[in-house]
GROMACS .gro file of C-alpha atoms in nm:
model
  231
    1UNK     CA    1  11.802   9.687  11.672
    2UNK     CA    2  12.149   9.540  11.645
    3UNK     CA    3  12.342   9.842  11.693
    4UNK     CA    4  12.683   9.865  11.446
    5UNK     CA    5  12.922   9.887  11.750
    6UNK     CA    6  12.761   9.525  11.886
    7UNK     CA    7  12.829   9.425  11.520
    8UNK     CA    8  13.186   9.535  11.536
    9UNK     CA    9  13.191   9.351  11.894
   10UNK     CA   10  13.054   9.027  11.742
   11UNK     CA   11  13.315   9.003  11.476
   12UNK     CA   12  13.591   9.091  11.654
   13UNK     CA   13  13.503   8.803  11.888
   14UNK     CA   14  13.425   8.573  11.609
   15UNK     CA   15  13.818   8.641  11.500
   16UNK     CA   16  13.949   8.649  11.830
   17UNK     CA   17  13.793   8.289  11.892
   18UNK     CA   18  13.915   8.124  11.584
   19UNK     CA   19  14.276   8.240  11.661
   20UNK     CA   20  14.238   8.145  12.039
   21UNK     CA   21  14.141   7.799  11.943
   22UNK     CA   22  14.389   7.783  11.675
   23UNK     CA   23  14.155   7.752  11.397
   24UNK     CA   24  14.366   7.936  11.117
   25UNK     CA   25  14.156   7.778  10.868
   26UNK     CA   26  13.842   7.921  10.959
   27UNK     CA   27  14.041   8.255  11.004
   28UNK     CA   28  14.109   8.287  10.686
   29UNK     CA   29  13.795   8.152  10.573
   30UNK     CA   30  13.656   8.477  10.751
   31UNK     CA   31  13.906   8.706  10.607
   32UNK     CA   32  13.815   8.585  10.278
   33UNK     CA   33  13.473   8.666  10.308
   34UNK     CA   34  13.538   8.994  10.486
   35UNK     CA   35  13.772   9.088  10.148
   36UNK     CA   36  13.496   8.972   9.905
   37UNK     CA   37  13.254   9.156  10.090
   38UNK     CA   38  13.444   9.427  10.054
   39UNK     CA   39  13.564   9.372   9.703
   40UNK     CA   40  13.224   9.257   9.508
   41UNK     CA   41  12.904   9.478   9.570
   42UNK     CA   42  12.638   9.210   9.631
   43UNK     CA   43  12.206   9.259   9.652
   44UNK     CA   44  12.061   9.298   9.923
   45UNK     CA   45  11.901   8.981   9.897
   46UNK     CA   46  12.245   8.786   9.878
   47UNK     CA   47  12.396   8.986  10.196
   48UNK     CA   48  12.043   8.869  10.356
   49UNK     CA   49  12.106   8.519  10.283
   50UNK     CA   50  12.453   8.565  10.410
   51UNK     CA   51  12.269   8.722  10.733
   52UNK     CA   52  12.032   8.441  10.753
   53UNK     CA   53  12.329   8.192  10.780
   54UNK     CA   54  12.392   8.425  11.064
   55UNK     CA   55  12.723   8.685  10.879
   56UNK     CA   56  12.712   8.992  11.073
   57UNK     CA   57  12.896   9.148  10.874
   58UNK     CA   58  12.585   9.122  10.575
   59UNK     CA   59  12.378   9.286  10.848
   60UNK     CA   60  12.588   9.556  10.882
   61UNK     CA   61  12.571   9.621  10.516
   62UNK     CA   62  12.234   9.572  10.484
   63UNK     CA   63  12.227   9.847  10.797
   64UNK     CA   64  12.419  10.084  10.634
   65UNK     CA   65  12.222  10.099  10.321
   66UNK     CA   66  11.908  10.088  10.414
   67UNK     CA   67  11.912  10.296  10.805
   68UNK     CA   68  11.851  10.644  10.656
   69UNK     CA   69  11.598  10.558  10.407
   70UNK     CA   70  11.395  10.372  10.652
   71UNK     CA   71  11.426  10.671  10.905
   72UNK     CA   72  11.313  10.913  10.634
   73UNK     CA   73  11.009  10.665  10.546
   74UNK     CA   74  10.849  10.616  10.844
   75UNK     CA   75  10.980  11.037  10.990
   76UNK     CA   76  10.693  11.124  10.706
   77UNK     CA   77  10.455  10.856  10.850
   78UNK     CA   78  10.462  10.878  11.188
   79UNK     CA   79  10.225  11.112  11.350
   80UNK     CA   80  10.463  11.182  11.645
   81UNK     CA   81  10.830  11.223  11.637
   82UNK     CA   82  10.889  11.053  11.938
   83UNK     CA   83  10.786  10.746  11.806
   84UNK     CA   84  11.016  10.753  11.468
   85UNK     CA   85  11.289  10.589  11.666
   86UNK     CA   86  11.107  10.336  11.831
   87UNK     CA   87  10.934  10.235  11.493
   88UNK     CA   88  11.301  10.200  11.320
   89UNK     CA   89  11.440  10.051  11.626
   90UNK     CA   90  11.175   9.803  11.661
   91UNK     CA   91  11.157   9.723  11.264
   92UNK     CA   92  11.531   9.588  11.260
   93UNK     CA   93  11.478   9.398  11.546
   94UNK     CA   94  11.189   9.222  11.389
   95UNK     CA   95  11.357   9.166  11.043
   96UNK     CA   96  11.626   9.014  11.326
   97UNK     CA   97  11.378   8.799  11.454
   98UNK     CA   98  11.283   8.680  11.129
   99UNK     CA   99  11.544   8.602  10.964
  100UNK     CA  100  11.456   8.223  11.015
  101UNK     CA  101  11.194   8.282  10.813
  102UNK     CA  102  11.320   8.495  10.520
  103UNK     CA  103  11.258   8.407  10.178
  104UNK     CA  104  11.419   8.614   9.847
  105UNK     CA  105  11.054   8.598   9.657
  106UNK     CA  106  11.069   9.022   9.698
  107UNK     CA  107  11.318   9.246   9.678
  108UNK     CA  108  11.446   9.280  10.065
  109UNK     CA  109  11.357   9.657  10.035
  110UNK     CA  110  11.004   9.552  10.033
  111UNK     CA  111  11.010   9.320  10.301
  112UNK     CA  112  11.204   9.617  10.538
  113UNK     CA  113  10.980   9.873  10.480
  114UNK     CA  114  10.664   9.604  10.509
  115UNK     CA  115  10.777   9.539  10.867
  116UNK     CA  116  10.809   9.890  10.932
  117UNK     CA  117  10.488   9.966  10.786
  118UNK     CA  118  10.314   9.692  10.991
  119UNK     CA  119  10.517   9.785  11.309
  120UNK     CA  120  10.370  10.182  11.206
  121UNK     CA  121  10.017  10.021  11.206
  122UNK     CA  122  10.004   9.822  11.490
  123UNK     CA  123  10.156  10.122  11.691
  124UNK     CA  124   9.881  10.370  11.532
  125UNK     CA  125   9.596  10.074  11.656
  126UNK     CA  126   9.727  10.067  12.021
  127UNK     CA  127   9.756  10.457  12.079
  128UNK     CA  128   9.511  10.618  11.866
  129UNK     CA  129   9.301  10.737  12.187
  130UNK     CA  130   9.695  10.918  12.272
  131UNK     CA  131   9.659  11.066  11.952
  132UNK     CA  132   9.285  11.203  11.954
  133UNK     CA  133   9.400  11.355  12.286
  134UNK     CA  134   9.659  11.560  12.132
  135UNK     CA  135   9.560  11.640  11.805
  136UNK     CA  136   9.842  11.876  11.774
  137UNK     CA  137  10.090  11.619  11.771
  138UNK     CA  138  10.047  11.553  11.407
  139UNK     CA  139  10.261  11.809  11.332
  140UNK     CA  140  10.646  11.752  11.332
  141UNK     CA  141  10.931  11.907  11.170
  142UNK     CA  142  11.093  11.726  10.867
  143UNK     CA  143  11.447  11.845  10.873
  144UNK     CA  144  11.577  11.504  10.809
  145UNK     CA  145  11.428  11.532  10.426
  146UNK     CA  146  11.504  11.938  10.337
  147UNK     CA  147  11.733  11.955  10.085
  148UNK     CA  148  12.052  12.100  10.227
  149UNK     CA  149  12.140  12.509  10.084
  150UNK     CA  150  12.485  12.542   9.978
  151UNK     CA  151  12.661  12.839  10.173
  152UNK     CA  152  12.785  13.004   9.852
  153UNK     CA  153  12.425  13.124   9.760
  154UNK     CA  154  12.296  13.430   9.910
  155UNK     CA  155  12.102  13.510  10.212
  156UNK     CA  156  11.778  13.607   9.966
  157UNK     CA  157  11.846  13.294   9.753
  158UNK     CA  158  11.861  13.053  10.086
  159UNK     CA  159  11.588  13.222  10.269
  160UNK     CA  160  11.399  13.134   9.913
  161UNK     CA  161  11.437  12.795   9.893
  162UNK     CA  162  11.418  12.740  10.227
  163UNK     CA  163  11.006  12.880  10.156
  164UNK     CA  164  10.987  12.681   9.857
  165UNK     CA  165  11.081  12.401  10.037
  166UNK     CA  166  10.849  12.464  10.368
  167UNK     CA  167  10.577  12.480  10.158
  168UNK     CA  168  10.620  12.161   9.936
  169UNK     CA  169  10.665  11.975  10.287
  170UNK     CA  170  10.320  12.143  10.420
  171UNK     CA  171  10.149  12.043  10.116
  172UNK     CA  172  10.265  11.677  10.102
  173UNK     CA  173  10.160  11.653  10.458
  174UNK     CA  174   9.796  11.763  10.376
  175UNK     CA  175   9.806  11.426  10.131
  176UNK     CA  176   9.562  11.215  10.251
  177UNK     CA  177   9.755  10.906  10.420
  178UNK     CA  178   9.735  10.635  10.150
  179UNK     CA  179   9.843  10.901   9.859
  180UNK     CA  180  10.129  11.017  10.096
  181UNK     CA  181  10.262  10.728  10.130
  182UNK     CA  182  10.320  10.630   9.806
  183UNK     CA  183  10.434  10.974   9.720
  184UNK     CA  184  10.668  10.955   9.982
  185UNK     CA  185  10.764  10.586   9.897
  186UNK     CA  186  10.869  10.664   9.501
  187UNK     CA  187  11.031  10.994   9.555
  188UNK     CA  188  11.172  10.977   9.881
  189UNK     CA  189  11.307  10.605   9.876
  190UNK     CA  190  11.315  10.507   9.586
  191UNK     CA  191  11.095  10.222   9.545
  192UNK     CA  192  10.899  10.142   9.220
  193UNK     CA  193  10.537  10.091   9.170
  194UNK     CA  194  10.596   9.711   9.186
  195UNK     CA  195  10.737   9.736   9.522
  196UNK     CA  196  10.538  10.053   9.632
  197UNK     CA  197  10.226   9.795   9.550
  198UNK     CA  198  10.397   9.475   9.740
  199UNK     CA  199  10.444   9.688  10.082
  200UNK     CA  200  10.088   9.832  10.034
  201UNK     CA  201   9.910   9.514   9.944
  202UNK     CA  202   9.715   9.708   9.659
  203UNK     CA  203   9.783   9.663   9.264
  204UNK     CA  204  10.030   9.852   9.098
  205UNK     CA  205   9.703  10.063   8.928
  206UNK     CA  206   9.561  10.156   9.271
  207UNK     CA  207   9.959  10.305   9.331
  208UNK     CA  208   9.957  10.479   8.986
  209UNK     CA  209   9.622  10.646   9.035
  210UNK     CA  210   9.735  10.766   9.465
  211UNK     CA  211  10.042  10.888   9.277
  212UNK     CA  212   9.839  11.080   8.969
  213UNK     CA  213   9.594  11.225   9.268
  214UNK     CA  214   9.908  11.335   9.533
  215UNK     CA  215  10.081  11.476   9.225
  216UNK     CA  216   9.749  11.694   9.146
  217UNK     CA  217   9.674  11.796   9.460
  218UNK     CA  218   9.995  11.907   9.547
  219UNK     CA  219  10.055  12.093   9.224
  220UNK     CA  220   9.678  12.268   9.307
  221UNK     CA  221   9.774  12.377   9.666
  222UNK     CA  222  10.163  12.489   9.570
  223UNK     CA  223   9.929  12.732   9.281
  224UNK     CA  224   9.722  12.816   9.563
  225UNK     CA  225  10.003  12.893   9.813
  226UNK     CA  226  10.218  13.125   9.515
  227UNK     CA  227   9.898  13.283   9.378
  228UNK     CA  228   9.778  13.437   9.763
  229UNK     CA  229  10.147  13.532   9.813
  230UNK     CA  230  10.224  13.933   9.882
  231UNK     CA  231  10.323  14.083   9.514
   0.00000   0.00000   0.00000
């Protein structure tokens, strides 16, 4: 992963240059783009063009937009913790390494999260004999997705929703994989069915029905969980 200070580095010695050679053109050609940039929201798609042509400041965008929503994504995935940095680490590095070959024909949502996912997979192929040893590891906290408790409520009210939100995170968990994803996916990150389908390579109905079947299932056990609860 390009890491935001090297970013800072990079352009700073991209400015430094022009002015050292005495290229004010191209200095303010860069300050133009860095006020435009700042002035004029553009897609992700654009700033990934602008990337391609090799902008670090579009990656840097694109970074910031897109770091904690990848995190949460593959923090629900992931079977260990350990390995949730590594995965996002590895997954910008990768779209890095791409970038040659980068084509707008998705949204560049879908092709992030389709190089995590595949980075995900191919990390789940090499260690699954890790994982059968250690079964226990499938558990992890997911404080990075609880919904924060504002101080002002009381202790009874925080404690509460603090359950309530323990046991909505224990049930998605006991999703199977492919309907937890795509739970996780649409009301974690955003993404629509169109895109949910695209990083999934299934159609848009096979995403609707894991969605209809997490959404049962979840509403079933959360019954299940309220109705054995001490009166």
């Amino acid at each position: 992963m390009i890491a935001r200070k090297t970013l800072k580095a990079a352009c700073l010695r991209y400015s430094f240059t022009l002015t050292a050679h005495g290229n004010y053109a191209g200095e303010t050609e860069f300050s133009v783009k860095l006020a435009a940039m700042m002035t004029e929201p553009q897609t992700d798609e654009a700033l990934m063009l602008l990337y391609c042509d090799g902008d670090l400041l579009a990656f840097k965008e694109l970074y910031q937009r897109h770091r904690l929503g990848l995190y949460r994504f593959i923090d629900w995935r992931s079977p260990r913790q350990e390995w949730v940095d590594e995965i996002v680490q590895d997954s910008w590095a990768a779209l890095h390494a791409a970038r040659s070959q980068y084509t707008a024909l998705a949204s560049f949502k879908t092709y992030l999260y389709q190089i995590a996912r595949n980075r995900l997979i191919d990390i789940l192929r090499h260690r699954e004999s890790l994982l059968d040893s250690d079964p226990d590891q499938y558990e992890h906290t997911l404080e990075s997705t609880q919904e924060s408790t504002p101080l002002t409520r009381s202790p009874e009210t925080r404690l509460e929703k603090k359950q309530q939100t323990e046991r909505l995170h224990e049930a998605i968990r006991n999703l199977p994989s492919e309907q937890k994803e795509a739970l996780v996916l649409q009301q974690f990150n955003g993404l629509s069915l169109e895109e949910i389908a695209a990083i999934t390579a299934v159609s848009t109905e096979t995403v609707k029905s894991r969605l209809r079947y997490a959404m049962q299932k979840l509403r079933t056990e959360l019954h299940a969980q309220k109705q054995g609860e001490p009166a």
